[in-house]
mmCIF file of C-alpha atoms and ligand atoms in Angstrom:
data_model
loop_
_atom_site.group_PDB
_atom_site.id
_atom_site.type_symbol
_atom_site.label_atom_id
_atom_site.label_comp_id
_atom_site.label_asym_id
_atom_site.label_seq_id
_atom_site.Cartn_x
_atom_site.Cartn_y
_atom_site.Cartn_z
ATOM 1 C CA MET A 176 -13.581 -2.965 3.247
ATOM 2 C CA VAL A 177 -14.254 0.103 5.686
ATOM 3 C CA MET A 178 -12.286 2.828 4.426
ATOM 4 C CA SER A 179 -10.970 5.860 6.075
ATOM 5 C CA PRO A 180 -10.795 9.192 4.391
ATOM 6 C CA ALA A 181 -7.638 9.332 2.213
ATOM 7 C CA TRP A 182 -4.693 11.244 3.468
ATOM 8 C CA LEU A 183 -2.255 12.640 1.251
ATOM 9 C CA ALA A 184 1.584 12.633 2.876
ATOM 10 C CA PRO A 185 3.682 14.913 0.904
ATOM 11 C CA SER A 186 7.627 13.557 1.561
ATOM 12 C CA ILE A 187 9.935 16.402 2.072
ATOM 13 C CA LEU A 188 12.711 14.372 0.780
ATOM 14 C CA SER A 189 11.999 16.085 -2.694
ATOM 15 C CA ALA A 190 11.527 19.625 -1.188
ATOM 16 C CA ASP A 191 14.021 22.404 -1.622
ATOM 17 C CA PHE A 192 16.021 21.872 1.723
ATOM 18 C CA ALA A 193 17.097 25.498 1.677
ATOM 19 C CA ARG A 194 13.525 26.795 1.831
ATOM 20 C CA LEU A 195 12.107 23.745 3.879
ATOM 21 C CA GLY A 196 9.878 25.919 5.995
ATOM 22 C CA GLU A 197 8.268 27.624 2.927
ATOM 23 C CA GLU A 198 7.909 24.279 1.045
ATOM 24 C CA VAL A 199 6.188 22.606 4.126
ATOM 25 C CA ASP A 200 3.737 25.751 4.193
ATOM 26 C CA ALA A 201 3.128 25.569 0.520
ATOM 27 C CA VAL A 202 2.134 21.687 0.609
ATOM 28 C CA CYS A 203 -0.006 22.436 3.668
ATOM 29 C CA ALA A 204 -1.912 25.039 1.831
ATOM 30 C CA ALA A 205 -2.306 22.801 -0.991
ATOM 31 C CA GLY A 206 -4.116 20.310 1.149
ATOM 32 C CA ALA A 207 -1.573 17.851 2.818
ATOM 33 C CA ASP A 208 -3.049 15.898 5.469
ATOM 34 C CA LEU A 209 0.325 14.829 6.650
ATOM 35 C CA ILE A 210 3.981 15.901 6.203
ATOM 36 C CA HIS A 211 6.058 12.828 5.573
ATOM 37 C CA PHE A 212 9.682 13.141 7.207
ATOM 38 C CA ASP A 213 12.179 10.377 5.771
ATOM 39 C CA VAL A 214 14.951 9.815 8.360
ATOM 40 C CA MET A 215 17.896 8.161 6.705
ATOM 41 C CA ASP A 216 21.276 7.054 8.278
ATOM 42 C CA ASN A 217 23.561 5.776 5.695
ATOM 43 C CA HIS A 218 23.426 2.541 7.657
ATOM 44 C CA TYR A 219 20.184 0.909 7.480
ATOM 45 C CA VAL A 220 19.849 2.441 3.919
ATOM 46 C CA PRO A 221 22.580 3.937 1.823
ATOM 47 C CA ASN A 222 21.736 7.663 2.051
ATOM 48 C CA LEU A 223 21.819 10.353 4.749
ATOM 49 C CA THR A 224 18.989 12.898 5.458
ATOM 50 C CA ILE A 225 17.556 14.829 8.318
ATOM 51 C CA GLY A 226 17.106 14.234 12.188
ATOM 52 C CA PRO A 227 15.153 15.487 15.194
ATOM 53 C CA SER A 228 16.627 18.924 15.067
ATOM 54 C CA VAL A 229 15.115 19.572 11.791
ATOM 55 C CA CYS A 230 11.859 18.028 12.996
ATOM 56 C CA ALA A 231 11.912 20.147 15.932
ATOM 57 C CA ALA A 232 12.401 23.376 13.598
ATOM 58 C CA LEU A 233 9.563 22.533 11.460
ATOM 59 C CA HIS A 234 7.491 21.838 14.720
ATOM 60 C CA LYS A 235 8.303 25.244 15.961
ATOM 61 C CA HIS A 236 7.783 27.016 12.660
ATOM 62 C CA GLY A 237 4.257 26.018 13.058
ATOM 63 C CA VAL A 238 3.607 22.973 10.767
ATOM 64 C CA LYS A 239 -0.283 22.697 10.490
ATOM 65 C CA VAL A 240 -0.521 18.909 10.042
ATOM 66 C CA PRO A 241 0.781 15.913 11.878
ATOM 67 C CA ILE A 242 4.438 15.043 11.235
ATOM 68 C CA ASP A 243 4.647 11.331 9.792
ATOM 69 C CA VAL A 244 8.389 10.331 10.695
ATOM 70 C CA HIS A 245 9.701 7.349 8.654
ATOM 71 C CA LEU A 246 12.728 6.022 10.422
ATOM 72 C CA MET A 247 15.102 4.366 7.972
ATOM 73 C CA VAL A 248 17.843 4.024 10.819
ATOM 74 C CA SER A 249 19.223 1.190 12.788
ATOM 75 C CA PRO A 250 19.323 0.856 16.036
ATOM 76 C CA VAL A 251 15.921 2.407 16.418
ATOM 77 C CA ASP A 252 15.253 2.971 20.013
ATOM 78 C CA ARG A 253 18.220 5.565 20.859
ATOM 79 C CA ILE A 254 16.312 8.118 18.593
ATOM 80 C CA VAL A 255 12.782 7.466 19.397
ATOM 81 C CA PRO A 256 12.538 10.126 22.367
ATOM 82 C CA ASP A 257 14.419 12.805 20.331
ATOM 83 C CA PHE A 258 11.542 12.455 17.766
ATOM 84 C CA ALA A 259 8.876 12.499 20.306
ATOM 85 C CA ALA A 260 10.450 15.673 21.870
ATOM 86 C CA ALA A 261 10.553 17.266 18.363
ATOM 87 C CA GLY A 262 6.854 16.971 17.804
ATOM 88 C CA ALA A 263 6.305 13.953 15.610
ATOM 89 C CA THR A 264 3.085 12.372 15.769
ATOM 90 C CA TYR A 265 3.565 8.825 13.922
ATOM 91 C CA ILE A 266 6.837 7.431 14.376
ATOM 92 C CA SER A 267 7.366 4.373 11.784
ATOM 93 C CA PHE A 268 10.303 2.003 11.801
ATOM 94 C CA HIS A 269 11.365 -1.157 9.802
ATOM 95 C CA PRO A 270 11.123 -4.398 12.025
ATOM 96 C CA GLU A 271 14.277 -5.984 10.611
ATOM 97 C CA ALA A 272 16.102 -2.667 12.081
ATOM 98 C CA THR A 273 15.638 -3.074 15.635
ATOM 99 C CA GLY A 274 16.220 -5.830 17.918
ATOM 100 C CA HIS A 275 13.084 -6.149 19.799
ATOM 101 C CA ILE A 276 9.869 -4.919 17.837
ATOM 102 C CA ASP A 277 7.557 -5.086 20.664
ATOM 103 C CA ARG A 278 9.683 -2.972 22.903
ATOM 104 C CA THR A 279 10.345 -0.414 20.395
ATOM 105 C CA ILE A 280 6.584 -0.021 19.644
ATOM 106 C CA ALA A 281 6.081 0.254 23.270
ATOM 107 C CA LEU A 282 8.590 2.871 23.452
ATOM 108 C CA ILE A 283 6.896 5.030 20.624
ATOM 109 C CA ARG A 284 3.598 4.669 22.494
ATOM 110 C CA GLU A 285 5.223 5.470 25.847
ATOM 111 C CA HIS A 286 6.411 8.968 24.383
ATOM 112 C CA GLY A 287 3.032 9.774 23.224
ATOM 113 C CA CYS A 288 3.616 9.140 19.703
ATOM 114 C CA ARG A 289 1.549 6.656 17.163
ATOM 115 C CA PRO A 290 3.500 3.536 16.225
ATOM 116 C CA GLY A 291 3.974 2.304 12.558
ATOM 117 C CA LEU A 292 5.739 -0.729 11.167
ATOM 118 C CA VAL A 293 7.281 -0.377 7.626
ATOM 119 C CA PHE A 294 7.491 -3.164 5.153
ATOM 120 C CA ASN A 295 10.284 -3.170 2.256
ATOM 121 C CA PRO A 296 9.285 -5.043 -0.938
ATOM 122 C CA ALA A 297 10.628 -8.317 0.200
ATOM 123 C CA THR A 298 9.816 -8.075 3.737
ATOM 124 C CA PRO A 299 6.644 -10.379 4.749
ATOM 125 C CA LEU A 300 3.789 -9.122 6.654
ATOM 126 C CA ASN A 301 4.274 -12.004 9.084
ATOM 127 C CA TYR A 302 5.538 -9.382 11.436
ATOM 128 C CA LEU A 303 1.899 -8.105 11.707
ATOM 129 C CA ASP A 304 0.754 -11.566 13.526
ATOM 130 C CA TYR A 305 1.393 -10.327 16.935
ATOM 131 C CA THR A 306 1.812 -6.502 16.803
ATOM 132 C CA LEU A 307 -1.397 -5.327 14.476
ATOM 133 C CA GLU A 308 -3.189 -4.640 17.695
ATOM 134 C CA LEU A 309 -0.691 -2.404 19.231
ATOM 135 C CA ILE A 310 0.169 -0.072 16.025
ATOM 136 C CA ASP A 311 -1.624 2.902 14.293
ATOM 137 C CA LEU A 312 -0.066 2.600 11.028
ATOM 138 C CA VAL A 313 1.406 0.053 8.473
ATOM 139 C CA LEU A 314 3.554 1.161 5.823
ATOM 140 C CA ILE A 315 4.073 -0.555 2.637
ATOM 141 C CA MET A 316 7.257 0.217 0.824
ATOM 142 C CA SER A 317 6.590 0.240 -2.915
ATOM 143 C CA VAL A 318 10.232 0.998 -3.821
ATOM 144 C CA ASN A 319 13.264 -0.325 -1.876
ATOM 145 C CA PRO A 320 13.839 2.717 0.516
ATOM 146 C CA GLY A 321 16.674 4.868 0.426
ATOM 147 C CA PHE A 322 16.047 7.541 -2.339
ATOM 148 C CA GLY A 323 13.037 9.564 -3.714
ATOM 149 C CA GLY A 324 12.314 9.305 -7.408
ATOM 150 C CA GLN A 325 12.223 5.529 -7.916
ATOM 151 C CA GLN A 326 9.856 3.383 -9.939
ATOM 152 C CA PHE A 327 6.661 1.874 -8.362
ATOM 153 C CA ILE A 328 7.138 -2.080 -7.690
ATOM 154 C CA PRO A 329 3.986 -3.633 -9.031
ATOM 155 C CA THR A 330 4.083 -6.347 -6.353
ATOM 156 C CA SER A 331 3.268 -3.933 -3.730
ATOM 157 C CA LEU A 332 -0.556 -3.899 -5.031
ATOM 158 C CA ARG A 333 -0.822 -7.464 -3.740
ATOM 159 C CA LYS A 334 0.785 -6.770 -0.716
ATOM 160 C CA LEU A 335 -1.389 -3.626 -0.047
ATOM 161 C CA ARG A 336 -4.444 -6.048 -0.661
ATOM 162 C CA ASP A 337 -3.079 -8.390 1.798
ATOM 163 C CA ALA A 338 -2.366 -5.785 4.609
ATOM 164 C CA ARG A 339 -5.933 -4.439 3.904
ATOM 165 C CA ALA A 340 -7.563 -7.719 4.696
ATOM 166 C CA ARG A 341 -5.376 -8.057 8.000
ATOM 167 C CA ILE A 342 -6.394 -4.532 9.342
ATOM 168 C CA ASP A 343 -10.250 -5.035 8.306
ATOM 169 C CA ALA A 344 -10.143 -8.520 10.020
ATOM 170 C CA GLY A 345 -8.249 -6.939 13.006
ATOM 171 C CA GLY A 346 -11.475 -4.509 13.425
ATOM 172 C CA ARG A 347 -9.073 -1.511 14.864
ATOM 173 C CA ALA A 348 -8.376 1.873 13.105
ATOM 174 C CA VAL A 349 -5.044 1.419 11.651
ATOM 175 C CA ARG A 350 -3.975 3.581 8.411
ATOM 176 C CA LEU A 351 -2.631 1.813 5.517
ATOM 177 C CA GLU A 352 0.289 4.089 3.892
ATOM 178 C CA VAL A 353 1.917 3.222 0.594
ATOM 179 C CA ASP A 354 5.237 5.001 0.218
ATOM 180 C CA GLY A 355 7.459 5.171 -3.102
ATOM 181 C CA GLY A 356 6.771 5.996 -6.757
ATOM 182 C CA ILE A 357 3.411 7.165 -6.177
ATOM 183 C CA LYS A 358 2.075 9.480 -9.052
ATOM 184 C CA VAL A 359 -1.227 10.832 -10.358
ATOM 185 C CA ASP A 360 -1.228 8.046 -12.828
ATOM 186 C CA ASN A 361 -0.963 4.919 -10.181
ATOM 187 C CA ILE A 362 -2.602 6.283 -6.954
ATOM 188 C CA ARG A 363 -5.979 4.900 -8.040
ATOM 189 C CA ALA A 364 -4.378 1.484 -8.212
ATOM 190 C CA ALA A 365 -2.974 2.033 -4.660
ATOM 191 C CA ALA A 366 -6.328 3.312 -3.177
ATOM 192 C CA GLN A 367 -8.118 0.111 -4.875
ATOM 193 C CA ALA A 368 -5.665 -2.322 -3.383
ATOM 194 C CA GLY A 369 -6.594 -0.698 0.177
ATOM 195 C CA ALA A 370 -4.258 2.152 0.712
ATOM 196 C CA ASP A 371 -5.688 5.087 2.429
ATOM 197 C CA THR A 372 -2.868 7.116 3.164
ATOM 198 C CA PHE A 373 -0.321 8.075 0.300
ATOM 199 C CA VAL A 374 3.099 9.488 0.302
ATOM 200 C CA ALA A 375 4.427 11.295 -2.723
ATOM 201 C CA GLY A 376 7.590 13.234 -2.867
ATOM 202 C CA SER A 377 8.960 13.700 -6.391
ATOM 203 C CA ALA A 378 5.382 13.512 -7.779
ATOM 204 C CA ILE A 379 4.304 16.816 -5.730
ATOM 205 C CA PHE A 380 7.480 18.703 -5.183
ATOM 206 C CA ASP A 381 8.928 18.250 -8.888
ATOM 207 C CA SER A 382 5.683 19.521 -10.163
ATOM 208 C CA GLY A 383 4.877 23.249 -11.162
ATOM 209 C CA ASP A 384 1.779 23.316 -9.153
ATOM 210 C CA TYR A 385 1.447 21.401 -5.830
ATOM 211 C CA ALA A 386 -2.291 22.269 -5.212
ATOM 212 C CA ALA A 387 -3.085 21.206 -8.902
ATOM 213 C CA THR A 388 -1.067 17.938 -8.595
ATOM 214 C CA MET A 389 -2.423 16.877 -5.053
ATOM 215 C CA ARG A 390 -6.039 17.896 -6.467
ATOM 216 C CA GLU A 391 -5.422 15.366 -9.466
ATOM 217 C CA MET A 392 -4.311 12.830 -6.925
ATOM 218 C CA ARG A 393 -7.497 13.138 -4.877
ATOM 219 C CA ARG A 394 -9.682 13.075 -7.725
ATOM 220 C CA ALA A 395 -7.912 9.638 -8.815
ATOM 221 C CA ILE A 396 -8.295 8.173 -5.551
ATOM 222 C CA THR A 397 -12.220 9.314 -5.153
ATOM 223 C CA SER A 398 -12.830 7.959 -8.659
ATOM 224 C CA SER A 399 -11.775 4.532 -7.387
ATOM 225 C CA SER A 400 -14.469 4.025 -4.859
HETATM 226 C C1 DX5 B 223 12.082 6.447 0.034
HETATM 227 C C2 DX5 B 223 11.079 7.422 1.001
HETATM 228 C C3 DX5 B 223 10.013 8.022 0.561
HETATM 229 C C4 DX5 B 223 10.376 8.732 -0.837
HETATM 230 C C5 DX5 B 223 9.437 8.909 -1.734
HETATM 231 O O1 DX5 B 223 12.847 5.726 0.781
HETATM 232 O O2 DX5 B 223 10.578 6.490 1.950
HETATM 233 O O3 DX5 B 223 9.245 8.534 1.316
HETATM 234 O O4 DX5 B 223 10.669 10.133 -0.472
HETATM 235 O O5 DX5 B 223 9.722 9.561 -2.815
HETATM 236 P P1 DX5 B 223 9.046 9.524 -4.280
HETATM 237 O O6 DX5 B 223 7.436 9.664 -4.136
HETATM 238 O O7 DX5 B 223 9.684 10.538 -5.073
HETATM 239 O O8 DX5 B 223 9.055 7.721 -4.678
HETATM 240 ZN ZN1 ZN B 224 9.206 7.451 3.541
#
């Protein structure tokens, strides 16, 4: 297994939205590699969050790391150009949420962003059969999407191993991201299963010291290699 350097992606879903710019500055200063931006529409998932105007505001504010947009919306295509214009680097979507997966991947690429596919806990990886060579990121959900602060679902580890095997066999640089219930005490297991990019919302933003929490996470990841 050829592993890329680990990236930590704090999810701003658990940040204090009244002070979002400061919160993003704080996790960047604490060592964030990406800012994970959860977009929910009260249709594909039963919750409603933030959209392109908030992404554009953060971009304008001067976020120092790439913005990793996780779309939990249906339909998908209508909103892709808006997030590209708003400064997104990665745009990931759930394959069940779009009518034409290949077309959506191409649309994200045409708009200068890096496409990713997201897999819910019970969604099979078969969607990668004819798409892995077209995308830059595979996101394995380790909770059902919609809310922060949920418990990690253990079968996600087997799915991470299966996704890692596919990525290694494909021979291209594709990030393997895990999202949901990631904490200091289980991040090592996710890393050992092949994840190289780790979303964490409540574990970071509900901790008193973002830098210390992210340092502990990195230490746990490194001790697994
Ligand atoms: C859930 C979101 C996650 C969420 C993770 O639908 O996709 O990114 O913010 O939150 P935690 O780390 O608290 O499980
Ligand atoms: Zn997410």
